[in-house]
């Protein structure tokens, strides 16, 4: 049972490049989330999804897009990367928002 | 929006000592959660609290859900080197469509052998 898996684990982008982060969960969870973690800031919600085909904005959505085409996958896209998006990105899933969240191992993204 | 104040920001303790950290909020939560994050890893759930006044233990960890529903604390007894990491509190409210967690900024724990 893999839980929540994120790919890639590390990535370096040049300003203006685009990329997609993939999150996959095998727990049949309804809800999935993307957070970013910056030093001294804790975890901040970027976007979330309460089910296949639905997405919604979180606290810091600007510069990101998401898609949930399949229940087990939640994709985070950066269309035109900026240095301010240098961060560690975590995906999480939960059973309808309850019983705790399960986090992936994170993706460390550097934008130069 | 809702914010959590977590303190202390960091702690340096000797192995064997007890540790206490807490979170306060200006608004109420239905659930309080405590997570631990090891370097290079995602947060892992330690304890979940679902009822005001609830006191829950998980091995050497004890957490309480404040009566006012605006605070929670976490205690670690007899600390060991593997307790090192960042501890996050998180508050959650149901009823909305997202059930999102609001995180504190973390307490970084260092344990000296």
Coordinates of N, CA and C in Angstrom, one line a residue:
Chain A
X1 N 0.9 -1.2 0.0 CA 0.0 0.0 0.0 C 0.9 1.2 0.0
X2 N 0.9 2.0 -1.2 CA 1.9 3.1 -1.3 C 1.4 4.3 -0.6
X3 N 0.0 4.5 -0.4 CA -0.5 5.7 0.2 C -0.5 6.8 -0.8
X4 N 0.2 7.9 -0.5 CA 0.2 9.1 -1.4 C 1.6 9.2 -2.0
X5 N 1.7 9.2 -3.4 CA 2.9 9.2 -4.1 C 3.0 10.5 -4.9
X6 N 4.1 11.2 -4.8 CA 4.3 12.4 -5.6 C 5.5 12.2 -6.5
X7 N 5.4 12.7 -7.7 CA 6.5 12.7 -8.7 C 6.5 14.0 -9.4
X8 N 7.7 14.6 -9.7 CA 9.0 14.1 -9.3 C 9.3 14.5 -7.8
X9 N 10.4 14.1 -7.3 CA 10.8 14.4 -5.9 C 11.6 15.7 -5.9
X10 N 12.3 16.0 -7.0 CA 13.1 17.2 -7.1 C 13.0 17.7 -8.5
X11 N 13.1 19.1 -8.7 CA 13.0 19.6 -10.0 C 13.6 21.0 -10.0
X12 N 14.4 21.4 -11.0 CA 14.9 22.7 -11.1 C 14.3 23.3 -12.5
X13 N 13.7 24.4 -12.4 CA 13.1 25.0 -13.6 C 13.7 26.4 -13.8
X14 N 13.7 26.8 -15.0 CA 14.1 28.2 -15.4 C 12.8 29.0 -15.4
X15 N 13.0 30.3 -15.0 CA 11.9 31.2 -15.0 C 11.1 31.2 -16.4
X16 N 9.8 31.0 -16.3 CA 9.0 31.0 -17.5 C 8.7 29.6 -18.0
X17 N 9.4 28.6 -17.6 CA 9.1 27.2 -18.0 C 7.9 26.7 -17.3
X18 N 7.3 25.7 -17.9 CA 6.1 25.1 -17.3 C 6.4 23.7 -16.8
X19 N 5.6 23.2 -15.9 CA 5.8 21.8 -15.5 C 4.5 21.3 -14.8
X20 N 4.4 20.0 -14.6 CA 3.2 19.4 -13.9 C 3.7 18.5 -12.9
X21 N 3.2 18.7 -11.6 CA 3.5 17.7 -10.5 C 2.3 16.8 -10.4
X22 N 2.7 15.5 -10.3 CA 1.7 14.5 -10.2 C 1.5 13.9 -8.8
X23 N 0.3 13.8 -8.3 CA 0.0 13.1 -7.0 C -0.9 12.0 -7.3
X24 N -0.6 10.8 -6.7 CA -1.4 9.6 -6.9 C -1.7 9.0 -5.5
X25 N -2.9 8.7 -5.2 CA -3.2 8.0 -4.0 C -4.0 6.7 -4.3
X26 N -3.7 5.7 -3.4 CA -4.4 4.4 -3.7 C -5.3 4.0 -2.5
X27 N -5.8 5.0 -1.8 CA -6.6 4.8 -0.6 C -8.1 5.1 -0.9
X28 N -8.4 5.3 -2.2 CA -9.8 5.6 -2.6 C -10.4 6.8 -1.9
X29 N -9.5 7.8 -1.6 CA -10.0 9.0 -0.9 C -10.7 9.9 -1.9
X30 N -11.7 10.6 -1.3 CA -12.5 11.5 -2.2 C -11.7 12.9 -2.3
X31 N -11.2 13.3 -1.2 CA -10.6 14.7 -1.2 C -9.1 14.6 -1.4
X32 N -8.6 15.6 -2.2 CA -7.1 15.7 -2.4 C -6.8 17.2 -2.4
X33 N -5.5 17.4 -2.0 CA -5.1 18.8 -1.7 C -3.6 19.0 -2.2
X34 N -3.4 20.2 -2.6 CA -2.0 20.6 -2.8 C -1.6 21.8 -1.9
X35 N -0.5 21.6 -1.2 CA 0.0 22.6 -0.3 C 1.4 23.0 -0.7
X36 N 1.8 24.2 -0.3 CA 3.2 24.5 -0.5 C 3.8 24.9 0.9
X37 N 5.0 24.5 1.1 CA 5.7 24.8 2.4 C 6.9 25.6 2.2
X38 N 6.9 26.7 2.9 CA 8.0 27.7 2.8 C 8.6 27.9 4.3
X39 N 9.9 28.1 4.4 CA 10.4 28.3 5.7 C 9.7 29.3 6.6
X40 N 9.3 28.9 7.8 CA 8.6 29.8 8.7 C 7.2 30.1 8.4
X41 N 6.7 29.4 7.4 CA 5.3 29.7 6.9 C 4.3 28.6 7.2
X42 N 4.8 27.4 7.6 CA 3.9 26.3 7.7 C 3.5 25.8 6.3
X43 N 2.3 25.2 6.3 CA 1.8 24.7 5.0 C 0.6 25.5 4.6
X44 N 0.6 25.9 3.4 CA -0.5 26.8 2.8 C -1.2 26.1 1.7
X45 N -2.5 26.1 1.7 CA -3.3 25.4 0.7 C -3.3 26.1 -0.7
X46 N -3.0 25.4 -1.7 CA -2.9 26.1 -3.1 C -4.3 25.8 -3.7
X47 N -4.6 24.6 -4.0 CA -5.9 24.1 -4.6 C -6.3 22.8 -3.9
X48 N -7.6 22.5 -4.0 CA -8.0 21.2 -3.5 C -9.2 20.7 -4.4
X49 N -9.5 19.4 -4.2 CA -10.5 18.8 -4.9 C -11.4 17.9 -4.0
X50 N -12.7 18.0 -4.1 CA -13.5 17.2 -3.3 C -14.1 16.0 -4.1
X51 N -13.6 15.8 -5.3 CA -14.0 14.6 -6.0 C -13.6 14.7 -7.5
X52 N -13.7 13.6 -8.2 CA -13.3 13.6 -9.6 C -14.0 14.6 -10.4
X53 N -13.2 15.4 -11.1 CA -13.8 16.4 -12.0 C -14.0 17.7 -11.3
X54 N -13.8 17.9 -10.0 CA -14.0 19.1 -9.3 C -12.7 19.6 -8.7
X55 N -12.5 20.9 -8.8 CA -11.4 21.6 -8.2 C -11.8 22.9 -7.6
X56 N -11.1 23.4 -6.6 CA -11.4 24.7 -6.0 C -10.1 25.4 -5.6
X57 N -10.1 26.7 -5.4 CA -9.0 27.5 -5.0 C -8.8 27.4 -3.5
X58 N -7.5 27.4 -3.1 CA -7.2 27.5 -1.7 C -6.8 28.9 -1.3
X59 N -5.8 28.9 -0.4 CA -5.3 30.2 0.1 C -4.4 30.9 -0.8
X60 N -3.6 30.2 -1.6 CA -2.5 30.8 -2.4 C -2.6 30.2 -3.8
X61 N -3.7 30.4 -4.6 CA -3.8 29.7 -5.9 C -3.1 30.4 -7.1
X62 N -2.7 31.6 -6.9 CA -2.2 32.4 -8.1 C -1.0 31.7 -8.7
X63 N -1.0 31.6 -10.0 CA 0.2 31.0 -10.7 C 0.1 29.5 -10.8
X64 N -0.9 28.9 -10.3 CA -1.1 27.4 -10.4 C -2.4 27.0 -11.0
X65 N -2.4 25.9 -11.6 CA -3.7 25.3 -12.1 C -3.7 23.8 -11.7
X66 N -4.9 23.2 -11.5 CA -5.0 21.8 -11.1 C -6.0 21.1 -12.0
X67 N -5.9 19.8 -12.0 CA -6.9 19.0 -12.6 C -7.1 17.7 -11.9
X68 N -8.3 17.2 -11.9 CA -8.6 15.9 -11.2 C -9.5 15.1 -12.2
X69 N -8.8 14.5 -13.2 CA -9.5 13.8 -14.2 C -9.9 12.4 -13.7
X70 N -9.0 11.8 -12.8 CA -9.3 10.5 -12.2 C -9.3 10.7 -10.7
X71 N -10.1 9.9 -10.0 CA -10.2 10.0 -8.6 C -8.9 9.8 -7.9
X72 N -8.0 9.0 -8.4 CA -6.8 8.7 -7.7 C -5.6 9.7 -8.0
X73 N -5.8 10.6 -9.0 CA -4.8 11.5 -9.4 C -5.2 13.0 -9.2
X74 N -4.2 13.8 -8.8 CA -4.4 15.2 -8.7 C -3.2 15.9 -9.2
X75 N -3.3 16.6 -10.3 CA -2.2 17.2 -10.9 C -2.1 18.7 -10.6
X76 N -0.9 19.2 -10.4 CA -0.6 20.6 -10.1 C 0.3 21.1 -11.2
X77 N -0.2 22.2 -11.9 CA 0.5 22.7 -13.0 C 1.0 24.2 -12.8
X78 N 2.2 24.4 -13.2 CA 2.8 25.8 -13.2 C 2.9 26.1 -14.7
X79 N 2.2 27.1 -15.2 CA 2.3 27.5 -16.6 C 3.5 28.3 -17.0
X80 N 3.9 29.2 -16.1 CA 5.1 30.0 -16.3 C 5.7 30.2 -15.0
X81 N 6.7 29.4 -14.7 CA 7.3 29.4 -13.3 C 8.0 30.7 -13.0
X82 N 7.9 31.1 -11.7 CA 8.6 32.3 -11.2 C 9.4 31.9 -10.0
X83 N 10.5 32.7 -9.7 CA 11.3 32.3 -8.5 C 10.5 32.3 -7.2
X84 N 9.4 33.0 -7.1 CA 8.6 33.0 -5.9 C 7.9 31.7 -5.7
X85 N 7.9 30.8 -6.8 CA 7.3 29.5 -6.6 C 8.3 28.4 -6.2
X86 N 9.5 28.9 -5.9 CA 10.5 28.0 -5.3 C 9.9 27.6 -3.9
X87 N 9.8 26.3 -3.7 CA 9.1 25.8 -2.5 C 9.2 24.3 -2.4
X88 N 8.7 23.8 -1.4 CA 8.4 22.3 -1.3 C 6.9 22.1 -1.4
X89 N 6.5 21.3 -2.3 CA 5.1 21.1 -2.6 C 4.6 19.7 -2.0
X90 N 3.5 19.7 -1.3 CA 3.0 18.5 -0.7 C 1.6 18.3 -1.2
X91 N 1.4 17.0 -1.5 CA 0.0 16.6 -1.9 C -0.5 15.8 -0.7
X92 N -1.8 15.9 -0.4 CA -2.5 15.2 0.6 C -3.8 14.7 0.2
X93 N -4.3 13.6 0.8 CA -5.6 13.1 0.5 C -6.3 12.8 1.8
X94 N -7.6 12.8 1.8 CA -8.4 12.4 3.0 C -9.7 11.8 2.6
X95 N -10.3 11.1 3.5 CA -11.6 10.5 3.2 C -12.7 11.6 3.5
X96 N -13.1 12.3 2.5 CA -14.1 13.3 2.7 C -13.8 14.4 3.8
X97 N -12.5 14.7 3.9 CA -12.0 15.7 4.8 C -11.9 15.3 6.2
X98 N -12.2 14.1 6.5 CA -12.2 13.7 7.9 C -11.1 12.6 8.2
X99 N -11.0 12.2 9.4 CA -10.1 11.1 9.8 C -8.6 11.3 9.4
X100 N -8.2 12.6 9.4 CA -6.8 12.9 9.1 C -6.5 12.9 7.7
X101 N -5.5 13.7 7.4 CA -4.9 13.8 6.1 C -3.7 12.9 5.9
X102 N -3.5 12.4 4.8 CA -2.3 11.6 4.5 C -1.4 12.4 3.4
X103 N -0.2 12.6 3.8 CA 0.7 13.4 2.9 C 1.6 12.6 2.1
X104 N 2.0 13.1 0.9 CA 3.1 12.5 0.2 C 4.4 13.0 0.7
X105 N 5.5 12.6 0.1 CA 6.8 12.9 0.6 C 7.3 14.3 0.1
X106 N 6.6 14.9 -0.8 CA 7.0 16.2 -1.2 C 7.7 16.3 -2.5
X107 N 7.7 17.4 -3.1 CA 8.4 17.8 -4.3 C 9.2 19.1 -4.1
X108 N 10.5 19.0 -4.1 CA 11.3 20.2 -3.9 C 11.5 20.9 -5.2
X109 N 10.9 22.0 -5.4 CA 11.0 22.8 -6.7 C 11.8 24.0 -6.5
X110 N 12.8 24.2 -7.4 CA 13.6 25.4 -7.4 C 13.4 26.1 -8.8
X111 N 13.1 27.4 -8.8 CA 13.0 28.1 -10.0 C 14.1 29.2 -10.0
X112 N 14.9 29.1 -11.1 CA 16.0 30.0 -11.1 C 15.9 31.0 -12.3
Chain B
X1 N -8.6 35.3 7.2 CA -8.9 33.9 7.4 C -8.4 33.5 8.8
X2 N -8.7 32.2 9.1 CA -8.3 31.6 10.3 C -6.8 31.5 10.4
X3 N -6.3 31.7 11.6 CA -4.8 31.6 11.8 C -4.6 30.8 13.1
X4 N -3.5 30.1 13.1 CA -3.1 29.4 14.3 C -1.8 30.0 14.8
X5 N -1.7 30.2 16.1 CA -0.4 30.6 16.7 C 0.2 29.4 17.4
X6 N 1.3 29.0 16.9 CA 1.9 27.8 17.5 C 3.2 28.2 18.3
X7 N 3.4 27.7 19.5 CA 4.6 28.1 20.2 C 5.1 26.9 21.1
X8 N 6.4 26.9 21.3 CA 7.4 27.8 20.8 C 7.7 27.5 19.4
X9 N 8.5 28.4 18.8 CA 8.9 28.2 17.4 C 10.0 27.1 17.3
X10 N 10.8 27.0 18.4 CA 11.9 26.0 18.4 C 12.2 25.7 19.8
X11 N 12.7 24.5 20.0 CA 13.1 24.0 21.4 C 14.4 23.2 21.3
X12 N 15.3 23.4 22.2 CA 16.5 22.6 22.3 C 16.5 22.0 23.7
X13 N 16.4 20.7 23.7 CA 16.2 20.0 25.0 C 17.2 18.8 25.1
X14 N 17.4 18.4 26.3 CA 18.2 17.2 26.6 C 17.4 16.0 26.5
X15 N 18.0 14.9 26.0 CA 17.3 13.6 26.0 C 16.8 13.3 27.4
X16 N 15.6 12.8 27.4 CA 15.0 12.4 28.7 C 14.0 13.5 29.2
X17 N 14.2 14.7 28.8 CA 13.3 15.8 29.2 C 11.9 15.7 28.6
X18 N 11.0 16.3 29.3 CA 9.6 16.4 28.7 C 9.5 17.6 27.9
X19 N 8.6 17.6 26.9 CA 8.4 18.7 26.0 C 6.9 19.1 26.0
X20 N 6.7 20.4 25.9 CA 5.3 20.8 25.8 C 5.2 22.0 24.7
X21 N 4.2 21.9 23.9 CA 4.0 22.9 22.9 C 2.5 23.1 22.7
X22 N 2.1 24.3 22.2 CA 0.7 24.5 22.1 C 0.3 25.4 20.9
X23 N -1.0 25.4 20.7 CA -1.5 26.1 19.5 C -2.7 26.9 20.0
X24 N -2.9 28.1 19.6 CA -4.1 28.9 19.9 C -4.6 29.5 18.7
X25 N -5.9 29.7 18.7 CA -6.6 30.3 17.5 C -7.6 31.3 18.0
X26 N -7.9 32.2 17.1 CA -8.9 33.3 17.4 C -10.3 32.7 17.1
X27 N -10.4 31.6 16.4 CA -11.7 31.0 16.1 C -11.7 29.6 16.5
X28 N -12.9 29.0 16.6 CA -13.0 27.6 17.1 C -12.8 26.6 16.0
X29 N -12.4 25.4 16.4 CA -12.3 24.3 15.4 C -13.1 23.1 16.0
X30 N -13.5 22.3 15.0 CA -14.2 21.0 15.4 C -13.2 19.9 15.7
X31 N -12.0 20.0 15.1 CA -11.0 19.0 15.2 C -9.6 19.6 15.3
X32 N -8.8 19.1 16.2 CA -7.4 19.5 16.3 C -6.6 18.2 16.0
X33 N -5.5 18.5 15.2 CA -4.6 17.4 14.8 C -3.2 17.8 15.0
X34 N -2.4 16.9 15.4 CA -0.9 17.1 15.5 C -0.2 16.2 14.6
X35 N 0.8 16.9 13.8 CA 1.6 16.2 12.9 C 3.1 16.3 13.2
X36 N 3.9 15.3 12.8 CA 5.3 15.5 12.9 C 5.9 15.3 11.5
X37 N 6.9 16.2 11.2 CA 7.5 16.1 9.9 C 9.0 15.9 10.1
X38 N 9.5 14.8 9.6 CA 10.9 14.5 9.6 C 11.6 15.2 8.4
X39 N 12.9 15.5 8.4 CA 13.5 16.1 7.3 C 13.4 15.4 6.0
X40 N 12.9 16.1 5.0 CA 12.8 15.5 3.6 C 11.5 14.6 3.5
X41 N 10.7 14.7 4.5 CA 9.5 13.8 4.4 C 8.2 14.7 4.5
X42 N 7.1 14.1 4.3 CA 5.8 14.8 4.5 C 5.4 14.6 5.9
X43 N 4.4 15.5 6.3 CA 3.9 15.4 7.7 C 3.2 14.1 7.9
X44 N 3.3 13.5 9.1 CA 2.7 12.3 9.5 C 1.8 12.5 10.7
X45 N 0.6 12.1 10.6 CA -0.4 12.3 11.7 C 0.1 11.6 13.0
X46 N 0.1 12.3 14.1 CA 0.4 11.7 15.4 C -0.9 11.5 16.2
X47 N -1.6 12.5 16.4 CA -2.8 12.4 17.2 C -3.9 13.3 16.6
X48 N -5.2 12.8 16.7 CA -6.3 13.5 16.3 C -7.3 13.7 17.4
X49 N -7.8 14.9 17.6 CA -8.7 15.2 18.7 C -10.0 15.7 18.1
X50 N -11.2 15.1 18.6 CA -12.4 15.4 17.9 C -13.5 16.0 18.9
X51 N -13.1 16.1 20.2 CA -14.1 16.6 21.1 C -13.5 17.6 22.1
X52 N -14.2 18.7 22.4 CA -13.6 19.6 23.3 C -13.4 19.0 24.7
X53 N -12.2 19.3 25.2 CA -11.8 18.7 26.5 C -11.2 17.3 26.4
X54 N -11.2 16.7 25.2 CA -10.6 15.4 25.0 C -9.1 15.4 25.3
X55 N -8.7 14.3 26.0 CA -7.3 14.1 26.3 C -6.9 12.8 25.7
X56 N -6.0 12.7 24.8 CA -5.6 11.5 24.0 C -4.1 11.3 24.1
X57 N -3.8 10.0 24.3 CA -2.3 9.6 24.3 C -2.0 8.7 23.2
X58 N -0.8 8.7 22.8 CA -0.2 7.8 21.8 C 1.2 7.6 22.2
X59 N 1.4 6.5 23.0 CA 2.7 6.2 23.5 C 3.2 7.3 24.4
X60 N 4.3 8.0 24.2 CA 4.8 9.0 25.0 C 4.2 10.4 24.7
X61 N 3.3 10.4 23.7 CA 2.7 11.7 23.3 C 1.3 11.8 24.0
X62 N 1.0 13.0 24.4 CA -0.3 13.3 25.0 C -0.8 14.6 24.4
X63 N -2.0 14.7 23.9 CA -2.6 15.9 23.4 C -3.9 16.2 24.0
X64 N -4.3 17.4 24.1 CA -5.6 17.8 24.6 C -6.3 18.8 23.7
X65 N -7.5 18.7 23.6 CA -8.4 19.6 22.8 C -9.0 20.6 23.9
X66 N -8.7 21.8 23.7 CA -9.1 22.8 24.7 C -10.6 22.9 24.8
X67 N -11.1 23.2 26.0 CA -12.5 23.4 26.3 C -13.1 24.4 25.5
X68 N -12.4 25.5 25.2 CA -13.0 26.6 24.4 C -13.0 26.3 22.9
X69 N -12.3 25.2 22.6 CA -12.2 24.7 21.1 C -11.3 25.7 20.4
X70 N -10.5 26.5 21.1 CA -9.7 27.5 20.4 C -8.2 27.2 20.7
X71 N -7.9 26.1 21.4 CA -6.5 25.8 21.6 C -6.3 24.3 21.8
X72 N -5.0 23.9 21.7 CA -4.7 22.5 21.9 C -3.2 22.5 22.3
X73 N -2.8 21.5 23.1 CA -1.4 21.3 23.4 C -1.0 19.9 23.1
X74 N 0.3 19.7 23.0 CA 1.0 18.4 22.8 C 2.1 18.3 23.8
X75 N 2.2 17.2 24.5 CA 3.3 16.9 25.4 C 4.0 15.7 24.9
X76 N 5.3 15.7 25.0 CA 6.1 14.5 24.8 C 6.9 14.2 26.0
X77 N 6.7 13.0 26.5 CA 7.4 12.7 27.8 C 8.7 11.9 27.5
X78 N 9.7 12.1 28.3 CA 11.0 11.4 28.2 C 11.5 11.4 26.8
X79 N 11.8 12.5 26.3 CA 12.2 12.7 24.9 C 13.4 11.8 24.5
X80 N 13.5 11.3 23.3 CA 14.6 10.5 22.7 C 15.0 11.2 21.4
X81 N 16.2 10.9 21.0 CA 16.8 11.5 19.8 C 15.9 11.4 18.5
X82 N 15.1 10.4 18.4 CA 14.2 10.2 17.2 C 13.0 11.1 17.3
X83 N 12.8 11.9 18.4 CA 11.7 12.8 18.4 C 12.1 14.1 17.7
X84 N 13.3 14.2 17.2 CA 13.7 15.4 16.5 C 12.9 15.6 15.2
X85 N 12.4 16.8 15.0 CA 11.6 17.1 13.8 C 10.8 18.4 14.0
X86 N 9.9 18.6 13.1 CA 9.0 19.8 13.2 C 7.6 19.3 13.5
X87 N 7.0 19.8 14.5 CA 5.7 19.4 14.9 C 4.7 20.5 14.5
X88 N 3.7 20.1 13.9 CA 2.7 21.0 13.4 C 1.3 20.7 14.1
X89 N 0.7 21.8 14.5 CA -0.7 21.6 14.9 C -1.6 22.0 13.7
X90 N -2.8 21.5 13.7 CA -3.7 21.8 12.6 C -5.1 21.8 13.1
X91 N -5.9 22.8 12.7 CA -7.3 22.8 13.1 C -8.2 22.6 11.9
X92 N -9.3 22.0 12.1 CA -10.2 21.6 11.0 C -11.6 21.8 11.4
X93 N -12.4 22.3 10.4 CA -13.8 22.4 10.6 C -14.6 21.7 9.5
X94 N -15.5 20.9 9.9 CA -16.4 20.3 8.9 C -17.5 21.2 8.6
X95 N -18.4 20.8 7.8 CA -19.6 21.6 7.4 C -19.4 22.3 6.1
X96 N -18.2 22.8 5.9 CA -17.9 23.4 4.6 C -17.6 22.2 3.6
X97 N -17.3 22.5 2.4 CA -17.1 21.5 1.4 C -15.7 21.0 1.3
X98 N -14.8 21.6 2.0 CA -13.4 21.3 1.8 C -12.8 20.6 3.0
X99 N -13.3 20.8 4.2 CA -12.7 20.2 5.4 C -11.2 20.5 5.5
X100 N -10.8 21.7 5.0 CA -9.4 22.0 4.9 C -8.8 22.1 6.3
X101 N -7.5 21.8 6.4 CA -6.7 22.0 7.6 C -6.1 23.3 7.6
X102 N -6.1 24.0 8.7 CA -5.3 25.2 8.9 C -4.1 24.9 9.8
X103 N -2.9 25.1 9.3 CA -1.7 24.7 10.0 C -1.1 25.8 10.8
X104 N -0.5 25.5 11.9 CA 0.4 26.4 12.6 C 1.7 26.4 11.9
X105 N 2.6 27.3 12.3 CA 3.9 27.4 11.6 C 4.9 26.4 12.0
X106 N 4.6 25.6 13.0 CA 5.5 24.5 13.4 C 6.4 24.9 14.6
X107 N 6.7 23.8 15.4 CA 7.7 23.9 16.4 C 8.8 22.9 16.1
X108 N 10.0 23.5 15.9 CA 11.2 22.7 15.6 C 11.8 22.1 16.9
X109 N 11.9 20.8 17.0 CA 12.4 20.2 18.2 C 13.8 19.6 17.9
X110 N 14.7 20.0 18.8 CA 16.1 19.4 18.7 C 16.3 18.7 20.0
X111 N 16.9 17.5 20.0 CA 17.1 16.7 21.2 C 18.6 16.4 21.3
X112 N 19.2 16.8 22.4 CA 20.6 16.6 22.6 C 20.8 15.3 23.3
X113 N 21.6 14.3 22.8 CA 21.8 13.0 23.5 C 22.5 13.2 24.8

